[in-house]
mmCIF file of C-alpha atoms in Angstrom:
data_model
loop_
_atom_site.group_PDB
_atom_site.id
_atom_site.type_symbol
_atom_site.label_atom_id
_atom_site.label_comp_id
_atom_site.label_asym_id
_atom_site.label_seq_id
_atom_site.Cartn_x
_atom_site.Cartn_y
_atom_site.Cartn_z
ATOM 1 C CA MET R 263 0.000 -0.003 0.040
ATOM 2 C CA GLN R 264 2.921 2.531 0.625
ATOM 3 C CA VAL R 265 3.823 2.300 -2.886
ATOM 4 C CA ILE R 266 0.359 3.267 -4.062
ATOM 5 C CA GLU R 267 0.290 5.996 -1.470
ATOM 6 C CA ARG R 268 3.520 7.465 -2.712
ATOM 7 C CA ILE R 269 2.337 7.460 -6.287
ATOM 8 C CA PHE R 270 -0.611 9.584 -5.176
ATOM 9 C CA PHE R 271 1.471 12.069 -3.235
ATOM 10 C CA GLY R 272 1.196 10.084 0.159
ATOM 11 C CA ASN R 273 -2.391 11.332 0.569
ATOM 12 C CA TYR R 274 -4.483 8.378 1.871
ATOM 13 C CA ILE R 275 -7.765 10.038 1.248
ATOM 14 C CA LEU R 276 -6.875 11.146 -2.459
ATOM 15 C CA SER R 277 -5.377 7.643 -3.078
ATOM 16 C CA VAL R 278 -8.526 5.778 -2.082
ATOM 17 C CA ALA R 279 -10.894 7.990 -3.953
ATOM 18 C CA LEU R 280 -8.767 7.801 -7.140
ATOM 19 C CA ILE R 281 -8.423 3.897 -6.835
ATOM 20 C CA SER R 282 -12.355 3.813 -6.433
ATOM 21 C CA TRP R 283 -12.851 5.896 -9.427
ATOM 22 C CA LEU R 284 -10.460 3.844 -11.463
ATOM 23 C CA ALA R 285 -12.131 0.586 -10.287
ATOM 24 C CA ALA R 286 -15.540 1.838 -11.152
ATOM 25 C CA GLN R 287 -14.382 2.937 -14.567
ATOM 26 C CA VAL R 288 -12.723 -0.338 -15.458
ATOM 27 C CA SER R 289 -15.803 -2.251 -14.088
ATOM 28 C CA LYS R 290 -18.106 -0.115 -16.151
ATOM 29 C CA THR R 291 -16.041 -0.815 -19.210
ATOM 30 C CA ALA R 292 -16.129 -4.524 -18.590
ATOM 31 C CA ILE R 293 -19.809 -4.633 -17.810
ATOM 32 C CA ASN R 294 -20.539 -2.703 -20.983
ATOM 33 C CA PHE R 295 -18.357 -5.075 -23.100
ATOM 34 C CA PHE R 296 -19.999 -8.184 -21.414
ATOM 35 C CA LEU R 297 -23.596 -6.743 -22.262
ATOM 36 C CA SER R 298 -22.983 -5.132 -25.733
ATOM 37 C CA GLY R 299 -20.364 -7.507 -27.006
ATOM 38 C CA LYS R 300 -18.045 -4.582 -28.131
ATOM 39 C CA PHE R 301 -15.317 -2.650 -26.451
ATOM 40 C CA GLU R 302 -16.107 1.022 -26.262
ATOM 41 C CA ALA R 303 -12.869 2.904 -24.959
ATOM 42 C CA GLU R 304 -15.124 5.901 -24.130
ATOM 43 C CA ARG R 305 -16.527 4.087 -21.237
ATOM 44 C CA LEU R 306 -13.049 4.203 -19.545
ATOM 45 C CA TRP R 307 -13.590 7.812 -18.948
ATOM 46 C CA GLY R 308 -17.089 8.647 -19.896
ATOM 47 C CA ALA R 309 -20.064 9.393 -17.636
ATOM 48 C CA GLY R 310 -23.058 7.360 -17.080
ATOM 49 C CA GLY R 311 -23.319 3.739 -16.903
ATOM 50 C CA MET R 312 -22.879 0.872 -14.323
ATOM 51 C CA PRO R 313 -21.473 1.313 -11.778
ATOM 52 C CA SER R 314 -21.481 5.100 -11.140
ATOM 53 C CA ALA R 315 -17.785 6.161 -10.915
ATOM 54 C CA HIS R 316 -18.963 9.559 -9.376
ATOM 55 C CA SER R 317 -20.620 7.687 -6.492
ATOM 56 C CA ALA R 318 -17.698 5.368 -6.002
ATOM 57 C CA LEU R 319 -15.226 8.447 -5.894
ATOM 58 C CA VAL R 320 -17.310 10.456 -3.460
ATOM 59 C CA CYS R 321 -18.435 7.573 -1.273
ATOM 60 C CA SER R 322 -14.797 6.419 -0.926
ATOM 61 C CA LEU R 323 -13.734 9.961 -0.181
ATOM 62 C CA PHE R 324 -16.269 10.247 2.666
ATOM 63 C CA MET R 325 -15.408 6.797 4.125
ATOM 64 C CA ALA R 326 -11.692 7.297 3.890
ATOM 65 C CA THR R 327 -12.156 10.644 5.583
ATOM 66 C CA ALA R 328 -14.046 9.038 8.314
ATOM 67 C CA LYS R 329 -11.443 6.461 8.840
ATOM 68 C CA LEU R 330 -8.509 9.016 8.983
ATOM 69 C CA GLU R 331 -10.188 12.099 10.428
ATOM 70 C CA GLY R 332 -13.224 10.647 12.470
ATOM 71 C CA VAL R 333 -16.980 11.121 11.771
ATOM 72 C CA ASN R 334 -17.074 14.163 13.980
ATOM 73 C CA SER R 335 -14.429 16.194 11.891
ATOM 74 C CA PRO R 336 -15.642 18.953 9.639
ATOM 75 C CA PHE R 337 -13.699 17.248 6.751
ATOM 76 C CA PHE R 338 -16.103 14.237 7.173
ATOM 77 C CA ALA R 339 -19.114 16.628 7.253
ATOM 78 C CA PHE R 340 -17.905 18.223 4.102
ATOM 79 C CA ALA R 341 -17.226 14.964 2.156
ATOM 80 C CA PHE R 342 -20.450 13.413 3.219
ATOM 81 C CA ILE R 343 -22.519 16.464 2.004
ATOM 82 C CA LEU R 344 -20.527 16.506 -1.247
ATOM 83 C CA ALA R 345 -21.313 12.795 -1.815
ATOM 84 C CA ALA R 346 -24.975 13.457 -1.267
ATOM 85 C CA ILE R 347 -25.034 16.206 -3.761
ATOM 86 C CA VAL R 348 -23.104 14.328 -6.402
ATOM 87 C CA MET R 349 -25.250 11.251 -6.209
ATOM 88 C CA TYR R 350 -28.577 13.296 -6.181
ATOM 89 C CA ASP R 351 -27.353 15.071 -9.249
ATOM 90 C CA ALA R 352 -26.325 11.917 -11.030
ATOM 91 C CA MET R 353 -29.813 10.460 -10.520
ATOM 92 C CA GLY R 354 -31.636 13.552 -11.166
ATOM 93 C CA VAL R 355 -30.513 16.234 -13.441
ATOM 94 C CA ARG R 356 -27.878 14.140 -15.402
ATOM 95 C CA HIS R 357 -30.199 11.136 -15.738
ATOM 96 C CA GLU R 358 -33.001 13.323 -17.161
ATOM 97 C CA THR R 359 -30.529 14.978 -19.564
ATOM 98 C CA GLY R 360 -29.644 11.370 -20.911
ATOM 99 C CA GLU R 361 -33.370 10.520 -21.201
ATOM 100 C CA GLN R 362 -33.881 13.813 -23.272
ATOM 101 C CA ALA R 363 -30.967 12.957 -25.408
ATOM 102 C CA LYS R 364 -32.631 9.643 -26.309
ATOM 103 C CA VAL R 365 -35.750 11.354 -27.321
ATOM 104 C CA LEU R 366 -34.005 14.055 -29.328
ATOM 105 C CA ASN R 367 -31.748 11.477 -30.959
ATOM 106 C CA ARG R 368 -34.956 9.446 -32.137
ATOM 107 C CA MET R 369 -36.452 12.681 -33.421
ATOM 108 C CA MET R 370 -33.324 13.663 -35.424
ATOM 109 C CA GLN R 371 -33.013 10.101 -36.769
ATOM 110 C CA GLY R 372 -36.524 10.283 -37.849
ATOM 111 C CA TRP R 373 -36.026 13.585 -39.542
ATOM 112 C CA MET R 374 -32.908 12.179 -41.197
ATOM 113 C CA ASP R 375 -34.917 9.269 -42.657
ATOM 114 C CA GLY R 376 -37.271 11.980 -44.056
ATOM 115 C CA ASN R 377 -34.291 13.715 -45.875
ATOM 116 C CA ILE R 378 -34.642 16.822 -43.690
ATOM 117 C CA GLU R 379 -30.926 17.425 -43.191
ATOM 118 C CA ASN R 380 -30.869 21.001 -41.715
ATOM 119 C CA ILE R 381 -32.396 19.710 -38.365
ATOM 120 C CA LEU R 382 -29.098 17.674 -37.556
ATOM 121 C CA PRO R 383 -26.333 19.199 -35.552
ATOM 122 C CA LYS R 384 -23.724 20.883 -37.643
ATOM 123 C CA ASN R 385 -21.027 18.155 -36.726
ATOM 124 C CA GLY R 386 -23.487 15.269 -37.497
ATOM 125 C CA LYS R 387 -22.953 13.810 -34.159
ATOM 126 C CA MET R 388 -25.870 12.447 -32.121
ATOM 127 C CA LEU R 389 -26.117 13.663 -28.476
ATOM 128 C CA LYS R 390 -24.569 11.738 -25.700
ATOM 129 C CA GLU R 391 -27.217 9.569 -23.937
ATOM 130 C CA LYS R 392 -25.070 8.002 -21.140
ATOM 131 C CA VAL R 393 -24.590 11.145 -18.904
ATOM 132 C CA GLY R 394 -26.526 10.086 -15.844
ATOM 133 C CA HIS R 395 -27.404 7.076 -13.596
ATOM 134 C CA THR R 396 -30.240 5.035 -12.360
ATOM 135 C CA PRO R 397 -30.597 4.639 -8.592
ATOM 136 C CA PHE R 398 -29.138 1.150 -8.884
ATOM 137 C CA GLU R 399 -26.024 2.411 -10.719
ATOM 138 C CA VAL R 400 -25.592 5.003 -8.200
ATOM 139 C CA LEU R 401 -26.067 2.595 -5.342
ATOM 140 C CA SER R 402 -23.488 0.078 -6.864
ATOM 141 C CA GLY R 403 -20.909 2.757 -7.341
ATOM 142 C CA ALA R 404 -21.403 3.825 -3.687
ATOM 143 C CA LEU R 405 -21.077 0.454 -2.375
ATOM 144 C CA LEU R 406 -17.968 -0.042 -4.413
ATOM 145 C CA GLY R 407 -16.387 3.088 -3.156
ATOM 146 C CA ILE R 408 -17.210 2.282 0.444
ATOM 147 C CA LEU R 409 -15.979 -1.259 -0.019
ATOM 148 C CA ILE R 410 -12.679 -0.099 -1.377
ATOM 149 C CA ALA R 411 -12.291 2.370 1.369
ATOM 150 C CA VAL R 412 -12.879 -0.139 3.949
ATOM 151 C CA LEU R 413 -10.399 -2.523 2.432
ATOM 152 C CA ILE R 414 -7.576 -0.125 2.106
ATOM 153 C CA PRO R 415 -6.082 0.369 5.605
ATOM 154 C CA VAL R 416 -5.098 3.742 6.981
ATOM 155 C CA PRO R 417 -1.277 4.111 6.920
#
């Protein structure tokens, strides 16, 4: 563990959070590959999908802070509130944005099929639909982050 901590500047909380984010992104890519049958490199850094890397990051952040600073510290309070806001946003605003992108993409595809080309975005790209999370994806990411923080010992 000391090698990992040195890589991330000897900061236990930062190390745990980044390891959790990385684990979630790799898991997301593997799950997407298993379900779709194709490798999408964008899943390694992209938002949305299962599990939520945002949730894994902030939940490991608050758990590592609790372990290092204690639950009565102002740092823990800040990390906990940050986690709540990020997870709420992932399930709310960003999830709805993805649902709207799906509808708009279907509309644009329909218009394309009708040869109305001036409706399409200038770059010809469809909108990103994987920008938010379902409650299950957020919960899975949160549990992954908490598990990683629990497993990595405080130096």
